[in-house]
Each structure stands twice: as C-alpha cells, then as structure tokens.
Amino acid sequence: DAVHNQSSLGLKELDELYQTSWIISTFVGPSEYGMTRRQRIHIASTICRNLIEKIQRDVEGVIPKKKTDHSTDSEDEQDGLRLNPDFMEDDTVADVIKTRLYFSSESHILSVLNTLRYCHLINEGGTCDSDVASSPGNEQLFSNEAQKIMNEFAEYDYLSQIVIKVYEDLTMIECDDNMDRFSMEIGVSPGVAGDAMADYKNEAAEDDGRKARDIVPIKWLHGDHRIPVKTFFKLMRNVSAFVEKQRSEMLAGRGMDFSTKVEAQKMQSFVSTEDSD
C-alpha cells in the first residue's frame, strides 16, 4: 500500500510504519527459529528433516555405484533415477535425471540453511554440543566467511533459493572409494530482498507506479574448496540421528513406550505436524 496506493489512500505515515516494522521483523523472524545455536539446529532439523533426507537421497542417486565383478546389468541400470522412455520424444537424450527442483516455504528455507550451518555441532551419537566450535571429527559445511554472509541475510523473500551442485572429478576415475570423486557447492540467494520503499523512491517508477526489482545474486558458501560428498552424507546422518534421539526423549517423557507397531504409529502421527509447514 505504501508503494502503490499511498496517494489514493491519503495515509502519510506509511513510510515510517514500514521502516519500523521491517526493523522489528529482521529480528523477530529469524528468532522464531531459535536464539542459540542448539535451539536453531533443534528447531531446524525437526522442521526440515524429511526434506534434508530427500535431498540426500537425490544426491546419492546421481552418484553411480562402483561396479564389481559381481555386478549385474540390472543393478547397473538401477543407478540413479531415470525418465520414463515412453514420454521421451528425443531418443538421443540421456534418461538419467540430473536436475531436481524443490519448491517450499520460507520456514523450510530457513530451516534447511540453519541445519546446514550448524550440523557440524552434532556428533555421530545424535547429541549436540553447542559450546564447542565443532563436534570432534566434523567439518563445517560453510566457511567462516560464509557464516558472516549468512548473518547479513535478514529475510528470505520471493524467489529465495538454495542451490546445490554436485561435481565429479574424472581424474579420480580409478580411485578405490567411488565417493571420493564427488564434491558439492552450496549457494543461497534471499530472493527479491531489500528495502522496497527505498527502491521505489530512488528510481523512476513505471507509468502505473510499479517497477521491477532484482533478485539478490547467489552467494556461494563453501569457501575456497568444494565440500566432499562424503562429508555432507556423514553430517546429514548425524542430523537424522539427532532428530530421532530428541523425539525418543520427548515421547519417553510423556510415558510412551514405542516399541510396538501401534505405539510407533502414534509417535509418527504426533510428530507429523512438525514435519509439515
């Protein structure tokens, strides 16, 4: 309303109201997902665990299994997810799916980023020590410089995006561990972010009073070196173990013994709302 309808509405204080509410939202919004590092990884991993595990499975799907003397043709054909040939008009196009798109909400974007930022605090036993820089044996996915960049992102607006790229080093084709050939880059953009009022005032508007705003360029968060896929998988397994441990402790505190199938179904029903948005 302040940008497009202020003249017709006759409201003169909308600029100040917008600036004040924007400052408050830059603190309140991210704080809803935790004030401390432990709170953030706990809340984030609970919200986005299913999405994180889906991303992990998809990354695993693009990595071909190392062939052995006992491999069969059917096993080789099952590497990765493939397109249905009945719907392929061009027979020359490879049928292996190499690009995946996930459409989600701001809450899941924040949760995925917080999970990636703080997953190194979780050890293999599923416990989190937020008082140390990193759990022993774990590496940070994001560089220290990237952590500073993340702190500058006050909000995630329209067309916010997280980009994960997987690379294969063909010079290591004969390595013993197939995973060693693959690495990742992770980037993020807060979308069409910024001060809408300032953009509107500082640049000439279109005839109808509107103007296009640019998307903030993607910032790559891995530093000078790509992230080994093995490191990513290890940290994500720790996250899954952490969520399971938290759920078990929560349900145990409620007097639930989920060793039976019926009680396990109750547990899944109870926590399903935490996995959805």
GROMACS .gro file of C-alpha atoms in nm:
model
  277
    1ASP     CA    1   0.000   0.000   0.000
    2ALA     CA    2   0.281   0.244   0.081
    3VAL     CA    3   0.436   0.189  -0.263
    4HIS     CA    4   0.132   0.160  -0.484
    5ASN     CA    5  -0.170   0.311  -0.306
    6GLN     CA    6  -0.036   0.581  -0.076
    7SER     CA    7  -0.156   0.870  -0.293
    8SER     CA    8  -0.509   0.734  -0.321
    9LEU     CA    9  -0.533   0.629   0.043
   10GLY     CA   10  -0.407   0.959   0.176
   11LEU     CA   11  -0.203   0.792   0.451
   12LYS     CA   12   0.113   0.990   0.523
   13GLU     CA   13   0.280   0.777   0.792
   14LEU     CA   14   0.313   0.454   0.598
   15ASP     CA   15   0.681   0.511   0.523
   16GLU     CA   16   0.768   0.531   0.891
   17LEU     CA   17   0.540   0.238   0.971
   18TYR     CA   18   0.707   0.025   0.704
   19GLN     CA   19   1.061   0.109   0.820
   20THR     CA   20   0.977   0.039   1.184
   21SER     CA   21   0.802  -0.291   1.113
   22TRP     CA   22   1.083  -0.402   0.880
   23ILE     CA   23   1.346  -0.344   1.151
   24ILE     CA   24   1.140  -0.543   1.402
   25SER     CA   25   1.080  -0.826   1.154
   26THR     CA   26   1.452  -0.866   1.080
   27PHE     CA   27   1.498  -0.964   1.445
   28VAL     CA   28   1.170  -1.138   1.528
   29GLY     CA   29   1.153  -1.351   1.212
   30PRO     CA   30   1.485  -1.537   1.244
   31SER     CA   31   1.447  -1.554   1.624
   32GLU     CA   32   1.138  -1.772   1.581
   33TYR     CA   33   1.378  -2.046   1.472
   34GLY     CA   34   1.597  -2.025   1.781
   35MET     CA   35   1.818  -1.779   1.968
   36THR     CA   36   2.111  -2.012   2.041
   37ARG     CA   37   2.293  -2.248   1.808
   38ARG     CA   38   2.147  -2.552   1.986
   39GLN     CA   39   1.794  -2.412   1.961
   40ARG     CA   40   1.843  -2.340   1.592
   41ILE     CA   41   1.970  -2.685   1.499
   42HIS     CA   42   1.698  -2.848   1.712
   43ILE     CA   43   1.412  -2.649   1.557
   44ALA     CA   44   1.552  -2.654   1.204
   45SER     CA   45   1.627  -3.026   1.190
   46THR     CA   46   1.283  -3.108   1.327
   47ILE     CA   47   1.108  -2.897   1.064
   48CYS     CA   48   1.309  -2.999   0.757
   49ARG     CA   49   1.437  -3.348   0.834
   50ASN     CA   50   1.221  -3.508   0.562
   51LEU     CA   51   1.336  -3.253   0.305
   52ILE     CA   52   1.703  -3.290   0.405
   53GLU     CA   53   1.679  -3.667   0.375
   54LYS     CA   54   1.512  -3.633   0.033
   55ILE     CA   55   1.796  -3.408  -0.086
   56GLN     CA   56   2.049  -3.658   0.049
   57ARG     CA   57   1.880  -3.946  -0.135
   58ASP     CA   58   1.874  -3.746  -0.458
   59VAL     CA   59   2.244  -3.662  -0.429
   60GLU     CA   60   2.315  -4.030  -0.372
   61GLY     CA   61   2.104  -4.108  -0.678
   62VAL     CA   62   2.331  -3.919  -0.916
   63ILE     CA   63   2.643  -4.099  -0.792
   64PRO     CA   64   2.692  -4.427  -0.983
   65LYS     CA   65   2.772  -4.731  -0.776
   66LYS     CA   66   3.121  -4.868  -0.822
   67LYS     CA   67   3.099  -5.172  -1.049
   68THR     CA   68   3.234  -5.501  -0.921
   69ASP     CA   69   3.294  -5.840  -1.075
   70HIS     CA   70   2.959  -5.949  -0.928
   71SER     CA   71   2.756  -5.656  -1.065
   72THR     CA   72   2.469  -5.743  -1.296
   73ASP     CA   73   2.331  -5.541  -1.585
   74SER     CA   74   2.005  -5.490  -1.396
   75GLU     CA   75   2.192  -5.346  -1.097
   76ASP     CA   76   2.385  -5.108  -1.322
   77GLU     CA   77   2.063  -4.988  -1.482
   78GLN     CA   78   1.918  -4.903  -1.141
   79ASP     CA   79   2.188  -4.645  -1.066
   80GLY     CA   80   2.012  -4.310  -1.034
   81LEU     CA   81   1.654  -4.217  -1.110
   82ARG     CA   82   1.562  -4.242  -1.476
   83LEU     CA   83   1.299  -4.090  -1.705
   84ASN     CA   84   1.019  -4.300  -1.844
   85PRO     CA   85   1.124  -4.375  -2.204
   86ASP     CA   86   0.757  -4.378  -2.311
   87PHE     CA   87   0.748  -3.999  -2.265
   88MET     CA   88   1.085  -3.916  -2.423
   89GLU     CA   89   1.048  -3.762  -2.769
   90ASP     CA   90   1.424  -3.745  -2.830
   91ASP     CA   91   1.597  -4.083  -2.808
   92THR     CA   92   1.940  -3.919  -2.805
   93VAL     CA   93   1.880  -3.750  -2.469
   94ALA     CA   94   2.018  -3.932  -2.165
   95ASP     CA   95   1.743  -4.068  -1.943
   96VAL     CA   96   1.925  -4.013  -1.613
   97ILE     CA   97   1.771  -3.730  -1.409
   98LYS     CA   98   2.041  -3.481  -1.317
   99THR     CA   99   1.839  -3.178  -1.204
  100ARG     CA  100   1.584  -3.165  -0.925
  101LEU     CA  101   1.376  -2.870  -0.814
  102TYR     CA  102   1.216  -2.837  -0.470
  103PHE     CA  103   0.952  -2.573  -0.404
  104SER     CA  104   0.898  -2.489  -0.040
  105SER     CA  105   0.824  -2.212   0.210
  106GLU     CA  106   1.041  -1.955   0.385
  107SER     CA  107   1.024  -2.159   0.705
  108HIS     CA  108   1.176  -2.459   0.528
  109ILE     CA  109   1.442  -2.246   0.356
  110LEU     CA  110   1.548  -2.102   0.691
  111SER     CA  111   1.540  -2.447   0.849
  112VAL     CA  112   1.748  -2.608   0.574
  113LEU     CA  113   2.005  -2.329   0.598
  114ASN     CA  114   2.022  -2.348   0.979
  115THR     CA  115   2.061  -2.725   0.956
  116LEU     CA  116   2.348  -2.688   0.709
  117ARG     CA  117   2.505  -2.410   0.917
  118TYR     CA  118   2.506  -2.593   1.250
  119CYS     CA  119   2.506  -2.964   1.161
  120HIS     CA  120   2.877  -2.985   1.250
  121LEU     CA  121   2.779  -2.944   1.616
  122ILE     CA  122   2.612  -3.287   1.618
  123ASN     CA  123   2.820  -3.599   1.675
  124GLU     CA  124   2.760  -3.949   1.546
  125GLY     CA  125   2.564  -4.043   1.856
  126GLY     CA  126   2.299  -3.783   1.782
  127THR     CA  127   2.395  -3.543   2.060
  128CYS     CA  128   2.463  -3.173   2.016
  129ASP     CA  129   2.734  -2.975   2.193
  130SER     CA  130   2.672  -2.608   2.114
  131ASP     CA  131   2.952  -2.497   2.350
  132VAL     CA  132   3.225  -2.610   2.109
  133ALA     CA  133   3.311  -2.476   1.766
  134SER     CA  134   3.259  -2.816   1.608
  135SER     CA  135   3.193  -3.171   1.721
  136PRO     CA  136   3.517  -3.378   1.712
  137GLY     CA  137   3.573  -3.524   1.368
  138ASN     CA  138   3.321  -3.297   1.196
  139GLU     CA  139   3.389  -3.025   0.942
  140GLN     CA  140   3.182  -2.715   0.883
  141LEU     CA  141   2.995  -2.718   0.554
  142PHE     CA  142   3.015  -2.338   0.534
  143SER     CA  143   3.333  -2.133   0.560
  144ASN     CA  144   3.374  -1.868   0.831
  145GLU     CA  145   3.331  -1.601   0.565
  146ALA     CA  146   3.009  -1.767   0.455
  147GLN     CA  147   2.882  -1.760   0.812
  148LYS     CA  148   2.925  -1.382   0.809
  149ILE     CA  149   2.736  -1.359   0.479
  150MET     CA  150   2.451  -1.563   0.627
  151ASN     CA  151   2.427  -1.320   0.917
  152GLU     CA  152   2.369  -1.038   0.669
  153PHE     CA  153   2.058  -1.203   0.524
  154ALA     CA  154   1.778  -1.052   0.732
  155GLU     CA  155   1.490  -1.210   0.539
  156TYR     CA  156   1.411  -1.451   0.259
  157ASP     CA  157   1.162  -1.308   0.010
  158TYR     CA  158   1.009  -1.408  -0.321
  159LEU     CA  159   1.228  -1.637  -0.533
  160SER     CA  160   1.464  -1.716  -0.247
  161GLN     CA  161   1.672  -2.015  -0.345
  162ILE     CA  162   1.924  -2.269  -0.224
  163VAL     CA  163   2.139  -2.419  -0.499
  164ILE     CA  164   2.332  -2.744  -0.453
  165LYS     CA  165   2.569  -2.854  -0.730
  166VAL     CA  166   2.738  -3.193  -0.741
  167TYR     CA  167   3.068  -3.232  -0.931
  168GLU     CA  168   3.260  -3.539  -1.042
  169ASP     CA  169   3.641  -3.539  -1.068
  170LEU     CA  170   3.712  -3.752  -1.374
  171THR     CA  171   4.083  -3.759  -1.293
  172MET     CA  172   3.999  -3.985  -0.997
  173ILE     CA  173   3.806  -4.238  -1.201
  174GLU     CA  174   4.018  -4.529  -1.073
  175CYS     CA  175   4.004  -4.438  -0.702
  176ASP     CA  176   3.912  -4.713  -0.456
  177ASP     CA  177   3.624  -4.524  -0.294
  178ASN     CA  178   3.372  -4.409  -0.553
  179MET     CA  179   3.252  -4.127  -0.325
  180ASP     CA  180   3.595  -3.959  -0.327
  181ARG     CA  181   3.536  -3.844  -0.685
  182PHE     CA  182   3.235  -3.630  -0.595
  183SER     CA  183   3.210  -3.290  -0.427
  184MET     CA  184   2.948  -3.020  -0.377
  185GLU     CA  185   2.891  -2.647  -0.390
  186ILE     CA  186   2.613  -2.482  -0.191
  187GLY     CA  187   2.482  -2.133  -0.265
  188VAL     CA  188   2.194  -1.920  -0.142
  189SER     CA  189   2.005  -1.610  -0.250
  190PRO     CA  190   1.748  -1.427  -0.033
  191GLY     CA  191   1.548  -1.359  -0.348
  192VAL     CA  192   1.389  -1.021  -0.414
  193ALA     CA  193   1.505  -0.883  -0.081
  194GLY     CA  194   1.584  -0.532   0.038
  195ASP     CA  195   1.401  -0.211   0.118
  196ALA     CA  196   1.105  -0.189  -0.118
  197MET     CA  197   1.035   0.172  -0.023
  198ALA     CA  198   1.392   0.282  -0.094
  199ASP     CA  199   1.392   0.110  -0.432
  200TYR     CA  200   1.066   0.279  -0.521
  201LYS     CA  201   1.179   0.626  -0.421
  202ASN     CA  202   1.533   0.619  -0.556
  203GLU     CA  203   1.449   0.501  -0.907
  204ALA     CA  204   1.196   0.621  -1.160
  205ALA     CA  205   0.874   0.422  -1.146
  206GLU     CA  206   0.680   0.287  -1.440
  207ASP     CA  207   0.367   0.463  -1.561
  208ASP     CA  208   0.150   0.255  -1.330
  209GLY     CA  209   0.373   0.326  -1.030
  210ARG     CA  210   0.543  -0.012  -1.030
  211LYS     CA  211   0.897  -0.122  -1.114
  212ALA     CA  212   1.081  -0.449  -1.133
  213ARG     CA  213   1.319  -0.541  -0.851
  214ASP     CA  214   1.625  -0.757  -0.899
  215ILE     CA  215   1.698  -1.089  -0.731
  216VAL     CA  216   1.999  -1.082  -0.499
  217PRO     CA  217   2.281  -1.280  -0.669
  218ILE     CA  218   2.363  -1.624  -0.530
  219LYS     CA  219   2.635  -1.630  -0.266
  220TRP     CA  220   2.843  -1.948  -0.262
  221LEU     CA  221   2.905  -2.069   0.092
  222HIS     CA  222   3.168  -2.341   0.065
  223GLY     CA  223   3.477  -2.119   0.065
  224ASP     CA  224   3.783  -2.190  -0.148
  225HIS     CA  225   3.728  -2.566  -0.159
  226ARG     CA  226   3.426  -2.770  -0.254
  227ILE     CA  227   3.253  -2.986   0.004
  228PRO     CA  228   3.328  -3.359  -0.020
  229VAL     CA  229   3.006  -3.552  -0.070
  230LYS     CA  230   3.118  -3.798   0.198
  231THR     CA  231   3.131  -3.513   0.450
  232PHE     CA  232   2.781  -3.399   0.356
  233PHE     CA  233   2.639  -3.752   0.392
  234LYS     CA  234   2.807  -3.802   0.730
  235LEU     CA  235   2.674  -3.476   0.873
  236MET     CA  236   2.321  -3.540   0.742
  237ARG     CA  237   2.319  -3.886   0.901
  238ASN     CA  238   2.413  -3.721   1.229
  239VAL     CA  239   2.120  -3.481   1.188
  240SER     CA  240   1.877  -3.771   1.138
  241ALA     CA  241   2.016  -3.944   1.448
  242PHE     CA  242   1.980  -3.619   1.645
  243VAL     CA  243   1.613  -3.579   1.549
  244GLU     CA  244   1.536  -3.941   1.637
  245LYS     CA  245   1.708  -3.901   1.973
  246GLN     CA  246   1.512  -3.582   2.051
  247ARG     CA  247   1.183  -3.749   1.959
  248SER     CA  248   1.261  -4.055   2.166
  249GLU     CA  249   1.341  -3.843   2.471
  250MET     CA  250   1.028  -3.633   2.420
  251LEU     CA  251   0.799  -3.935   2.390
  252ALA     CA  252   0.970  -4.112   2.680
  253GLY     CA  253   0.896  -3.804   2.891
  254ARG     CA  254   0.530  -3.843   2.801
  255GLY     CA  255   0.532  -4.201   2.926
  256MET     CA  256   0.516  -4.361   2.581
  257ASP     CA  257   0.677  -4.693   2.504
  258PHE     CA  258   0.701  -4.700   2.125
  259SER     CA  259   0.843  -5.049   2.092
  260THR     CA  260   0.520  -5.183   1.942
  261LYS     CA  261   0.384  -5.110   1.598
  262VAL     CA  262   0.070  -4.938   1.728
  263GLU     CA  263   0.265  -4.706   1.956
  264ALA     CA  264   0.514  -4.633   1.680
  265GLN     CA  265   0.224  -4.523   1.462
  266LYS     CA  266   0.107  -4.293   1.740
  267MET     CA  267   0.455  -4.141   1.756
  268GLN     CA  268   0.457  -4.078   1.381
  269SER     CA  269   0.113  -3.917   1.399
  270PHE     CA  270   0.222  -3.698   1.690
  271VAL     CA  271   0.531  -3.560   1.519
  272SER     CA  272   0.389  -3.536   1.168
  273THR     CA  273   0.280  -3.177   1.227
  274GLU     CA  274   0.643  -3.084   1.298
  275ASP     CA  275   0.747  -3.216   0.958
  276SER     CA  276   0.488  -3.013   0.768
  277ASP     CA  277   0.452  -2.641   0.723
   0.00000   0.00000   0.00000
